[in-house]
GROMACS .gro file of C-alpha atoms in nm:
model
  428
    1MET     CA    1  -0.842   1.938   0.842
    2THR     CA    2  -0.716   2.106   0.528
    3CYS     CA    3  -0.674   1.842   0.261
    4LYS     CA    4  -0.334   1.875   0.102
    5ARG     CA    5  -0.192   1.667  -0.178
    6PHE     CA    6  -0.006   1.383  -0.013
    7ILE     CA    7   0.132   1.189  -0.311
    8ILE     CA    8   0.225   1.248  -0.672
    9ASP     CA    9   0.150   0.935  -0.876
   10ASP     CA   10   0.222   1.011  -1.241
   11PRO     CA   11   0.286   0.703  -1.458
   12GLU     CA   12   0.332   0.912  -1.773
   13ARG     CA   13   0.625   1.099  -1.621
   14MET     CA   14   0.743   0.784  -1.438
   15LEU     CA   15   0.721   0.974  -1.111
   16PHE     CA   16   0.603   0.884  -0.763
   17LYS     CA   17   0.656   1.114  -0.467
   18VAL     CA   18   0.531   1.131  -0.109
   19SER     CA   19   0.490   1.458   0.076
   20ARG     CA   20   0.709   1.466   0.384
   21SER     CA   21   0.428   1.647   0.563
   22VAL     CA   22   0.260   1.307   0.617
   23PHE     CA   23   0.532   1.231   0.873
   24THR     CA   24   0.529   1.566   1.050
   25ARG     CA   25   0.175   1.707   1.076
   26PRO     CA   26   0.025   1.606   1.414
   27GLU     CA   27  -0.334   1.656   1.297
   28LEU     CA   28  -0.297   1.380   1.037
   29LEU     CA   29  -0.275   1.121   1.312
   30GLU     CA   30  -0.635   1.179   1.421
   31LYS     CA   31  -0.747   1.131   1.062
   32GLU     CA   32  -0.543   0.809   1.041
   33LYS     CA   33  -0.707   0.675   1.354
   34GLU     CA   34  -1.050   0.749   1.210
   35THR     CA   35  -1.009   0.624   0.855
   36ILE     CA   36  -0.740   0.356   0.888
   37PHE     CA   37  -0.713   0.207   1.236
   38ASN     CA   38  -1.088   0.230   1.300
   39GLN     CA   39  -1.185   0.072   0.967
   40CYS     CA   40  -0.915  -0.179   0.869
   41TRP     CA   41  -0.853  -0.527   1.005
   42ILE     CA   42  -0.588  -0.504   1.278
   43TYR     CA   43  -0.387  -0.798   1.410
   44VAL     CA   44  -0.470  -0.882   1.771
   45GLY     CA   45  -0.298  -1.214   1.841
   46HIS     CA   46  -0.230  -1.576   1.752
   47GLU     CA   47  -0.436  -1.875   1.857
   48SER     CA   48  -0.133  -2.032   2.026
   49GLU     CA   49  -0.137  -1.755   2.286
   50VAL     CA   50  -0.472  -1.878   2.420
   51THR     CA   51  -0.460  -2.253   2.374
   52LYS     CA   52  -0.628  -2.363   2.698
   53LYS     CA   53  -0.974  -2.278   2.823
   54GLY     CA   54  -0.940  -1.970   3.042
   55ASP     CA   55  -0.617  -1.845   2.882
   56PHE     CA   56  -0.589  -1.470   2.822
   57VAL     CA   57  -0.346  -1.200   2.719
   58THR     CA   58  -0.401  -0.825   2.744
   59ARG     CA   59  -0.255  -0.572   2.503
   60ASN     CA   60  -0.317  -0.241   2.334
   61VAL     CA   61  -0.461  -0.281   1.985
   62ALA     CA   62  -0.524   0.027   1.771
   63GLY     CA   63  -0.527   0.247   2.079
   64ARG     CA   64  -0.770   0.035   2.281
   65PRO     CA   65  -0.701  -0.193   2.579
   66ILE     CA   66  -0.799  -0.545   2.473
   67ILE     CA   67  -0.846  -0.880   2.647
   68PHE     CA   68  -0.775  -1.159   2.396
   69ASN     CA   69  -0.894  -1.481   2.556
   70ARG     CA   70  -1.045  -1.827   2.528
   71ASP     CA   71  -1.347  -1.878   2.751
   72SER     CA   72  -1.442  -2.186   2.951
   73SER     CA   73  -1.633  -2.331   2.655
   74GLY     CA   74  -1.334  -2.290   2.423
   75ARG     CA   75  -1.454  -1.987   2.227
   76VAL     CA   76  -1.204  -1.711   2.145
   77HIS     CA   77  -1.296  -1.349   2.222
   78ALA     CA   78  -1.153  -1.000   2.203
   79PHE     CA   79  -1.311  -0.785   2.474
   80LEU     CA   80  -1.257  -0.418   2.534
   81ASN     CA   81  -1.071  -0.414   2.864
   82THR     CA   82  -1.294  -0.160   3.035
   83CYS     CA   83  -1.552  -0.207   3.308
   84SER     CA   84  -1.907  -0.138   3.192
   85HIS     CA   85  -1.969   0.031   3.528
   86ARG     CA   86  -1.709   0.308   3.563
   87GLY     CA   87  -1.450   0.232   3.299
   88ALA     CA   88  -1.151   0.090   3.488
   89LEU     CA   89  -0.948  -0.194   3.340
   90VAL     CA   90  -1.105  -0.522   3.449
   91CYS     CA   91  -0.781  -0.713   3.390
   92ARG     CA   92  -0.442  -0.564   3.478
   93GLU     CA   93  -0.227  -0.874   3.426
   94ARG     CA   94  -0.036  -0.926   3.102
   95GLU     CA   95  -0.137  -1.290   3.065
   96GLY     CA   96  -0.274  -1.582   3.262
   97ASN     CA   97  -0.562  -1.822   3.301
   98CYS     CA   98  -0.887  -1.746   3.481
   99LYS     CA   99  -1.258  -1.810   3.489
  100THR     CA  100  -1.350  -1.453   3.585
  101PHE     CA  101  -1.230  -1.096   3.551
  102ARG     CA  102  -1.288  -0.872   3.852
  103CYS     CA  103  -1.263  -0.493   3.842
  104PHE     CA  104  -1.064  -0.382   4.148
  105TYR     CA  105  -1.246  -0.044   4.163
  106HIS     CA  106  -1.598  -0.158   4.264
  107ALA     CA  107  -1.554  -0.538   4.242
  108TRP     CA  108  -1.785  -0.593   3.949
  109THR     CA  109  -1.707  -0.944   3.827
  110PHE     CA  110  -1.739  -1.088   3.477
  111SER     CA  111  -1.721  -1.440   3.341
  112ASN     CA  112  -1.449  -1.515   3.085
  113ASN     CA  113  -1.728  -1.519   2.824
  114GLY     CA  114  -1.806  -1.155   2.910
  115ASP     CA  115  -2.123  -1.204   3.117
  116THR     CA  116  -2.176  -1.003   3.436
  117ILE     CA  117  -2.190  -1.251   3.724
  118ALA     CA  118  -2.151  -1.044   4.046
  119ILE     CA  119  -2.228  -0.684   4.143
  120PRO     CA  120  -2.191  -0.576   4.508
  121GLY     CA  121  -2.515  -0.424   4.633
  122GLU     CA  122  -2.707  -0.524   4.323
  123ASP     CA  123  -3.037  -0.481   4.508
  124SER     CA  124  -2.971  -0.105   4.533
  125TYR     CA  125  -3.031  -0.059   4.162
  126PRO     CA  126  -3.381   0.046   4.043
  127PRO     CA  127  -3.651  -0.207   3.947
  128GLY     CA  128  -3.608  -0.322   3.589
  129TRP     CA  129  -3.233  -0.260   3.590
  130ASP     CA  130  -3.082  -0.551   3.398
  131LYS     CA  131  -2.729  -0.662   3.484
  132SER     CA  132  -2.724  -0.889   3.180
  133LEU     CA  133  -2.686  -0.575   2.970
  134MET     CA  134  -2.376  -0.470   3.163
  135GLY     CA  135  -2.133  -0.736   3.044
  136LEU     CA  136  -1.794  -0.683   2.884
  137HIS     CA  137  -1.811  -0.537   2.536
  138SER     CA  138  -1.673  -0.746   2.251
  139VAL     CA  139  -1.501  -0.576   1.960
  140PRO     CA  140  -1.743  -0.535   1.668
  141ARG     CA  141  -1.565  -0.795   1.452
  142LEU     CA  142  -1.319  -1.074   1.531
  143GLU     CA  143  -1.209  -1.320   1.263
  144SER     CA  144  -0.910  -1.544   1.200
  145TYR     CA  145  -0.708  -1.692   0.918
  146ARG     CA  146  -0.496  -2.000   0.988
  147GLY     CA  147  -0.446  -1.909   1.352
  148PHE     CA  148  -0.389  -1.534   1.305
  149TYR     CA  149  -0.668  -1.332   1.471
  150PHE     CA  150  -0.767  -0.983   1.355
  151LEU     CA  151  -1.024  -0.740   1.488
  152ASN     CA  152  -1.215  -0.462   1.321
  153PHE     CA  153  -1.395  -0.172   1.486
  154ASP     CA  154  -1.615  -0.126   1.179
  155LYS     CA  155  -1.901  -0.376   1.197
  156HIS     CA  156  -1.975  -0.319   0.828
  157ALA     CA  157  -1.622  -0.402   0.708
  158VAL     CA  158  -1.561  -0.668   0.444
  159SER     CA  159  -1.472  -1.013   0.573
  160LEU     CA  160  -1.115  -1.081   0.683
  161ASP     CA  161  -1.084  -1.339   0.406
  162GLU     CA  162  -1.168  -1.077   0.144
  163TYR     CA  163  -0.950  -0.816   0.312
  164LEU     CA  164  -0.637  -1.033   0.321
  165ALA     CA  165  -0.659  -1.095  -0.054
  166GLY     CA  166  -0.320  -1.208  -0.191
  167ALA     CA  167  -0.159  -1.198   0.154
  168LYS     CA  168  -0.321  -1.535   0.226
  169GLU     CA  169  -0.072  -1.708  -0.004
  170TYR     CA  170   0.215  -1.583   0.210
  171LEU     CA  171   0.047  -1.667   0.538
  172ASP     CA  172   0.001  -2.018   0.397
  173LEU     CA  173   0.374  -2.040   0.323
  174ILE     CA  174   0.440  -1.962   0.688
  175VAL     CA  175   0.187  -2.200   0.842
  176ASP     CA  176   0.277  -2.482   0.602
  177GLN     CA  177   0.626  -2.491   0.753
  178SER     CA  178   0.465  -2.696   1.029
  179GLU     CA  179   0.396  -3.065   0.958
  180THR     CA  180   0.070  -3.037   1.150
  181GLY     CA  181  -0.021  -2.679   1.058
  182ASP     CA  182   0.033  -2.580   1.422
  183MET     CA  183   0.247  -2.269   1.455
  184GLU     CA  184   0.305  -2.104   1.791
  185ILE     CA  185   0.412  -1.773   1.931
  186ILE     CA  186   0.726  -1.857   2.126
  187GLN     CA  187   0.720  -1.731   2.484
  188GLY     CA  188   0.875  -1.388   2.523
  189THR     CA  189   0.776  -1.048   2.385
  190GLN     CA  190   0.993  -0.770   2.249
  191GLU     CA  191   0.871  -0.417   2.319
  192TYR     CA  192   1.051  -0.099   2.225
  193ASP     CA  193   0.985   0.257   2.113
  194MET     CA  194   1.094   0.456   1.812
  195LYS     CA  195   1.094   0.832   1.792
  196ALA     CA  196   0.963   0.822   1.439
  197ASN     CA  197   0.634   0.821   1.249
  198TRP     CA  198   0.475   0.475   1.227
  199LYS     CA  199   0.464   0.482   0.847
  200LEU     CA  200   0.844   0.493   0.832
  201LEU     CA  201   0.855   0.146   0.984
  202VAL     CA  202   0.612   0.023   0.720
  203GLU     CA  203   0.848   0.148   0.450
  204ASN     CA  204   1.156   0.009   0.619
  205SER     CA  205   1.006  -0.334   0.680
  206PHE     CA  206   1.009  -0.433   0.313
  207ASP     CA  207   1.278  -0.202   0.179
  208ASP     CA  208   1.573  -0.407   0.053
  209TYR     CA  209   1.737  -0.098  -0.098
  210HIS     CA  210   1.885  -0.008   0.241
  211VAL     CA  211   2.033  -0.348   0.333
  212VAL     CA  212   2.400  -0.294   0.243
  213PRO     CA  213   2.458   0.063   0.363
  214THR     CA  214   2.254   0.018   0.680
  215HIS     CA  215   2.332  -0.343   0.775
  216ILE     CA  216   2.689  -0.387   0.646
  217THR     CA  217   2.800  -0.501   0.994
  218TYR     CA  218   2.567  -0.800   0.975
  219LEU     CA  219   2.682  -0.888   0.624
  220ASP     CA  220   3.044  -0.871   0.738
  221TYR     CA  221   2.954  -1.095   1.033
  222LEU     CA  222   2.804  -1.354   0.799
  223LYS     CA  223   3.106  -1.342   0.569
  224ASP     CA  224   3.352  -1.372   0.858
  225SER     CA  225   3.152  -1.671   0.988
  226GLY     CA  226   3.194  -1.863   0.665
  227VAL     CA  227   2.868  -1.775   0.494
  228GLU     CA  228   2.905  -1.714   0.121
  229VAL     CA  229   2.797  -1.353   0.087
  230ALA     CA  230   2.915  -1.173  -0.225
  231LEU     CA  231   2.941  -0.821  -0.089
  232PRO     CA  232   2.897  -0.569  -0.370
  233LYS     CA  233   3.160  -0.314  -0.457
  234GLY     CA  234   2.897  -0.044  -0.444
  235LEU     CA  235   2.631   0.006  -0.180
  236LEU     CA  236   2.355  -0.199  -0.344
  237MET     CA  237   2.302  -0.568  -0.278
  238PRO     CA  238   2.234  -0.741  -0.614
  239ALA     CA  239   1.861  -0.798  -0.649
  240HIS     CA  240   1.766  -1.156  -0.572
  241GLY     CA  241   1.388  -1.146  -0.570
  242ILE     CA  242   1.074  -0.954  -0.652
  243GLY     CA  243   0.845  -0.695  -0.500
  244LYS     CA  244   0.475  -0.770  -0.534
  245PRO     CA  245   0.144  -0.596  -0.448
  246LEU     CA  246  -0.115  -0.825  -0.287
  247GLY     CA  247  -0.428  -0.610  -0.284
  248ASN     CA  248  -0.584  -0.375  -0.027
  249GLY     CA  249  -0.249  -0.211   0.047
  250HIS     CA  250  -0.069  -0.536   0.136
  251ALA     CA  251   0.263  -0.613  -0.035
  252VAL     CA  252   0.567  -0.839  -0.008
  253ILE     CA  253   0.926  -0.881  -0.109
  254ASP     CA  254   0.990  -1.243  -0.202
  255ASN     CA  255   1.360  -1.328  -0.231
  256LYS     CA  256   1.604  -1.603  -0.304
  257THR     CA  257   1.792  -1.606   0.025
  258TYR     CA  258   2.165  -1.541   0.040
  259ARG     CA  259   2.181  -1.661   0.401
  260GLY     CA  260   2.051  -1.955   0.599
  261ARG     CA  261   1.701  -2.027   0.722
  262PRO     CA  262   1.650  -2.223   1.045
  263ILE     CA  263   1.358  -2.402   0.885
  264ALA     CA  264   1.553  -2.571   0.604
  265ARG     CA  265   1.874  -2.401   0.489
  266TRP     CA  266   2.186  -2.448   0.697
  267MET     CA  267   2.473  -2.201   0.731
  268PRO     CA  268   2.790  -2.218   0.945
  269ILE     CA  269   2.672  -1.985   1.221
  270TYR     CA  270   2.404  -2.242   1.317
  271GLY     CA  271   2.672  -2.492   1.420
  272GLU     CA  272   2.742  -2.847   1.302
  273ASP     CA  273   2.495  -3.000   1.550
  274ALA     CA  274   2.209  -2.824   1.370
  275LYS     CA  275   2.304  -2.940   1.021
  276PRO     CA  276   2.135  -3.284   1.022
  277VAL     CA  277   1.823  -3.138   1.187
  278ILE     CA  278   1.789  -2.872   0.920
  279GLU     CA  279   1.863  -3.112   0.635
  280GLU     CA  280   1.599  -3.353   0.765
  281LYS     CA  281   1.342  -3.073   0.778
  282ARG     CA  282   1.432  -2.979   0.423
  283LYS     CA  283   1.356  -3.334   0.308
  284GLU     CA  284   1.030  -3.336   0.502
  285LEU     CA  285   0.910  -3.017   0.333
  286VAL     CA  286   0.974  -3.156  -0.015
  287GLN     CA  287   0.811  -3.491   0.063
  288ARG     CA  288   0.502  -3.331   0.214
  289LEU     CA  289   0.454  -3.027  -0.010
  290GLY     CA  290   0.623  -3.127  -0.333
  291GLU     CA  291   0.952  -3.011  -0.483
  292GLU     CA  292   0.836  -2.667  -0.596
  293LYS     CA  293   0.662  -2.552  -0.279
  294GLY     CA  294   0.900  -2.732  -0.045
  295MET     CA  295   1.204  -2.568  -0.201
  296ARG     CA  296   1.028  -2.233  -0.215
  297ILE     CA  297   0.990  -2.244   0.162
  298ALA     CA  298   1.345  -2.370   0.210
  299GLU     CA  299   1.527  -2.140  -0.031
  300THR     CA  300   1.339  -1.811  -0.020
  301ASN     CA  301   1.254  -1.554   0.244
  302ARG     CA  302   0.974  -1.301   0.256
  303ASN     CA  303   0.894  -0.971   0.423
  304LEU     CA  304   0.516  -0.936   0.427
  305VAL     CA  305   0.325  -0.620   0.520
  306ILE     CA  306  -0.047  -0.657   0.588
  307PHE     CA  307  -0.194  -0.308   0.576
  308PRO     CA  308  -0.175  -0.106   0.787
  309ASN     CA  309   0.061  -0.223   1.065
  310LEU     CA  310   0.136  -0.595   1.066
  311VAL     CA  311   0.476  -0.713   0.944
  312ILE     CA  312   0.577  -1.078   0.922
  313ASN     CA  313   0.942  -1.135   0.838
  314ASP     CA  314   0.995  -1.493   0.724
  315GLY     CA  315   1.372  -1.494   0.684
  316SER     CA  316   1.650  -1.589   0.923
  317SER     CA  317   1.358  -1.657   1.159
  318ILE     CA  318   0.988  -1.571   1.163
  319THR     CA  319   0.906  -1.243   1.333
  320VAL     CA  320   0.553  -1.111   1.388
  321ARG     CA  321   0.568  -0.737   1.446
  322THR     CA  322   0.304  -0.472   1.508
  323PHE     CA  323   0.335  -0.103   1.586
  324TYR     CA  324   0.103   0.180   1.675
  325PRO     CA  325   0.156   0.556   1.692
  326VAL     CA  326   0.172   0.733   2.026
  327SER     CA  327   0.212   1.065   1.847
  328TYR     CA  328   0.307   1.176   1.499
  329ASN     CA  329   0.677   1.119   1.578
  330HIS     CA  330   0.664   0.834   1.830
  331MET     CA  331   0.553   0.471   1.798
  332LYS     CA  332   0.547   0.164   2.019
  333VAL     CA  333   0.663  -0.162   1.859
  334THR     CA  334   0.578  -0.514   1.972
  335ALA     CA  335   0.732  -0.829   1.822
  336TRP     CA  336   0.719  -1.203   1.876
  337ALA     CA  337   0.899  -1.507   1.737
  338LEU     CA  338   0.685  -1.768   1.559
  339GLY     CA  339   0.773  -2.130   1.487
  340PRO     CA  340   0.632  -2.479   1.427
  341LYS     CA  341   0.491  -2.617   1.749
  342GLU     CA  342   0.641  -2.962   1.693
  343GLU     CA  343   0.999  -2.860   1.611
  344SER     CA  344   1.286  -3.019   1.805
  345PRO     CA  345   1.477  -2.843   2.085
  346GLU     CA  346   1.779  -2.806   1.855
  347ALA     CA  347   1.568  -2.649   1.579
  348ARG     CA  348   1.409  -2.416   1.834
  349ARG     CA  349   1.751  -2.316   1.966
  350VAL     CA  350   1.868  -2.219   1.619
  351ARG     CA  351   1.546  -2.033   1.550
  352LEU     CA  352   1.563  -1.821   1.864
  353ASP     CA  353   1.933  -1.751   1.822
  354SER     CA  354   1.867  -1.629   1.467
  355TYR     CA  355   1.569  -1.426   1.584
  356LEU     CA  356   1.768  -1.243   1.849
  357THR     CA  357   2.083  -1.208   1.640
  358PHE     CA  358   1.914  -1.024   1.355
  359TYR     CA  359   1.568  -0.898   1.458
  360GLY     CA  360   1.611  -0.847   1.833
  361PRO     CA  361   1.624  -0.494   1.981
  362GLY     CA  362   1.991  -0.564   2.059
  363GLY     CA  363   2.063  -0.757   1.739
  364PHE     CA  364   2.241  -0.661   1.421
  365ALA     CA  365   1.944  -0.518   1.228
  366THR     CA  366   1.692  -0.355   1.459
  367PRO     CA  367   1.922  -0.096   1.624
  368ASP     CA  368   2.039   0.007   1.276
  369ASP     CA  369   1.681   0.048   1.161
  370VAL     CA  370   1.576   0.241   1.472
  371GLU     CA  371   1.863   0.484   1.418
  372ALA     CA  372   1.784   0.521   1.048
  373LEU     CA  373   1.417   0.597   1.107
  374GLU     CA  374   1.481   0.837   1.392
  375VAL     CA  375   1.731   1.043   1.191
  376ALA     CA  376   1.491   1.038   0.895
  377GLN     CA  377   1.220   1.175   1.124
  378GLN     CA  378   1.455   1.452   1.233
  379GLY     CA  379   1.533   1.536   0.872
  380TYR     CA  380   1.166   1.548   0.778
  381GLU     CA  381   1.117   1.844   1.010
  382ALA     CA  382   1.250   2.046   0.717
  383TYR     CA  383   0.949   1.936   0.511
  384GLN     CA  384   0.833   2.289   0.436
  385GLU     CA  385   1.152   2.359   0.246
  386VAL     CA  386   1.226   2.006   0.115
  387GLU     CA  387   0.875   1.883   0.058
  388TRP     CA  388   0.888   1.552  -0.132
  389SER     CA  389   1.045   1.208  -0.098
  390ASP     CA  390   1.099   1.020  -0.424
  391ILE     CA  391   0.974   0.660  -0.440
  392SER     CA  392   1.002   0.613  -0.817
  393ARG     CA  393   1.259   0.335  -0.812
  394GLY     CA  394   1.163   0.063  -1.064
  395LEU     CA  395   0.859   0.254  -1.189
  396HIS     CA  396   0.965   0.209  -1.554
  397LYS     CA  397   0.998  -0.171  -1.530
  398GLU     CA  398   0.738  -0.440  -1.575
  399GLU     CA  399   0.900  -0.679  -1.326
  400GLN     CA  400   0.966  -0.518  -0.992
  401LEU     CA  401   1.272  -0.636  -0.801
  402ASN     CA  402   1.300  -0.660  -0.424
  403THR     CA  403   1.529  -0.355  -0.434
  404ASP     CA  404   1.267  -0.154  -0.625
  405GLU     CA  405   0.981   0.027  -0.458
  406ILE     CA  406   0.649  -0.106  -0.587
  407HIS     CA  407   0.578  -0.245  -0.242
  408LEU     CA  408   0.620   0.100  -0.088
  409ARG     CA  409   0.404   0.257  -0.357
  410THR     CA  410   0.135  -0.006  -0.288
  411PHE     CA  411   0.116   0.102   0.076
  412TRP     CA  412   0.108   0.470  -0.009
  413ARG     CA  413  -0.165   0.436  -0.270
  414ARG     CA  414  -0.392   0.262  -0.022
  415TRP     CA  415  -0.305   0.504   0.258
  416ASN     CA  416  -0.382   0.798   0.029
  417GLU     CA  417  -0.710   0.644  -0.084
  418LEU     CA  418  -0.832   0.600   0.273
  419MET     CA  419  -0.713   0.943   0.382
  420THR     CA  420  -0.850   1.142   0.086
  421GLY     CA  421  -1.102   0.923  -0.094
  422GLU     CA  422  -0.897   0.959  -0.412
  423THR     CA  423  -0.761   0.673  -0.621
  424THR     CA  424  -0.448   0.710  -0.830
  425PRO     CA  425  -0.380   0.570  -1.177
  426GLY     CA  426  -0.048   0.397  -1.114
  427THR     CA  427   0.008   0.021  -1.101
  428ASN     CA  428   0.389  -0.027  -1.095
   0.00000   0.00000   0.00000
């Protein structure tokens, strides 16, 4: 592959640009798979999805079919969902509970700890043939942080703890919303496609610059429902937070919320019945975590990107979202709602309503974002004539606001480093 300059990172000229070819050249995707998805820690699932011995879920992670499960002894695994005999999927169900996985092709059967336990006609194999070597293959690395499990196909990669770097602080802010530290993926999965390059969704996921022009319908809905939203005269929502790099390509926007949060900040659309529940949770957070941290959780929201393709939106609800490219201009997106395991039915009702209202595929925000990214992808087909996108917003400032673009630049610097081996001098 011809190595072309992908970014311009020039602090002296206060300039940062990204070549639009990174969204439109099909051959770049193979390089991304090799240097990014095959070498970075990739989110596979949450411990709450496999709580009981024998529980499993199957999903595609970084282009591979994966069985994420808890075996009969209680150990969590991530197996490659492929028979060691002739390659067929050994589990074709989306989720369930079982002691064994049986390949329907030739009936090879495996324990839920990966061992081979039954092979029809085993005595037909040559002397010395060892079925114990034919078990399910585990991913090279599987590690977790506070219930979030990640895998890595590079056995020599740094530890997950080192990789997450500053992102751990923001995962802590999510998990600490539970009195017991037990968060759970709420039953139900959102799956949808976008006809756009996967990196556009990274940009969009923590880009507050687009909120007013793209999501004005939602802001009008809040205002009409009695929420105090000071809509700007122009097309830019006043900045109410910061953008922050977290190391290793991770970044976050951390904002003072202008809307409610089901966890601890009531607003009229939640209904009067939810008000005492939310106010009680607010008090609990402060009592347990202290005024500063408790109010930080109650009064701020965060959009966290863990490089390369995990987004956790901790705002009107908590959304865990991953996405993976099918081709250079097509991605598949998967999202789940996350919440404290012990929360009351009323709190859960408000959480799910907020989740669907804003983040759902049929909600206020997601259809807007899908349309925005798909028309951007169409426009980028003119990349040979209009080559560069400018991401210099806020580059001259020491403190980066949530409407600036340091978080986008953080992603692109890491992406460029992995793709080219080059580091760039910029920091803002």
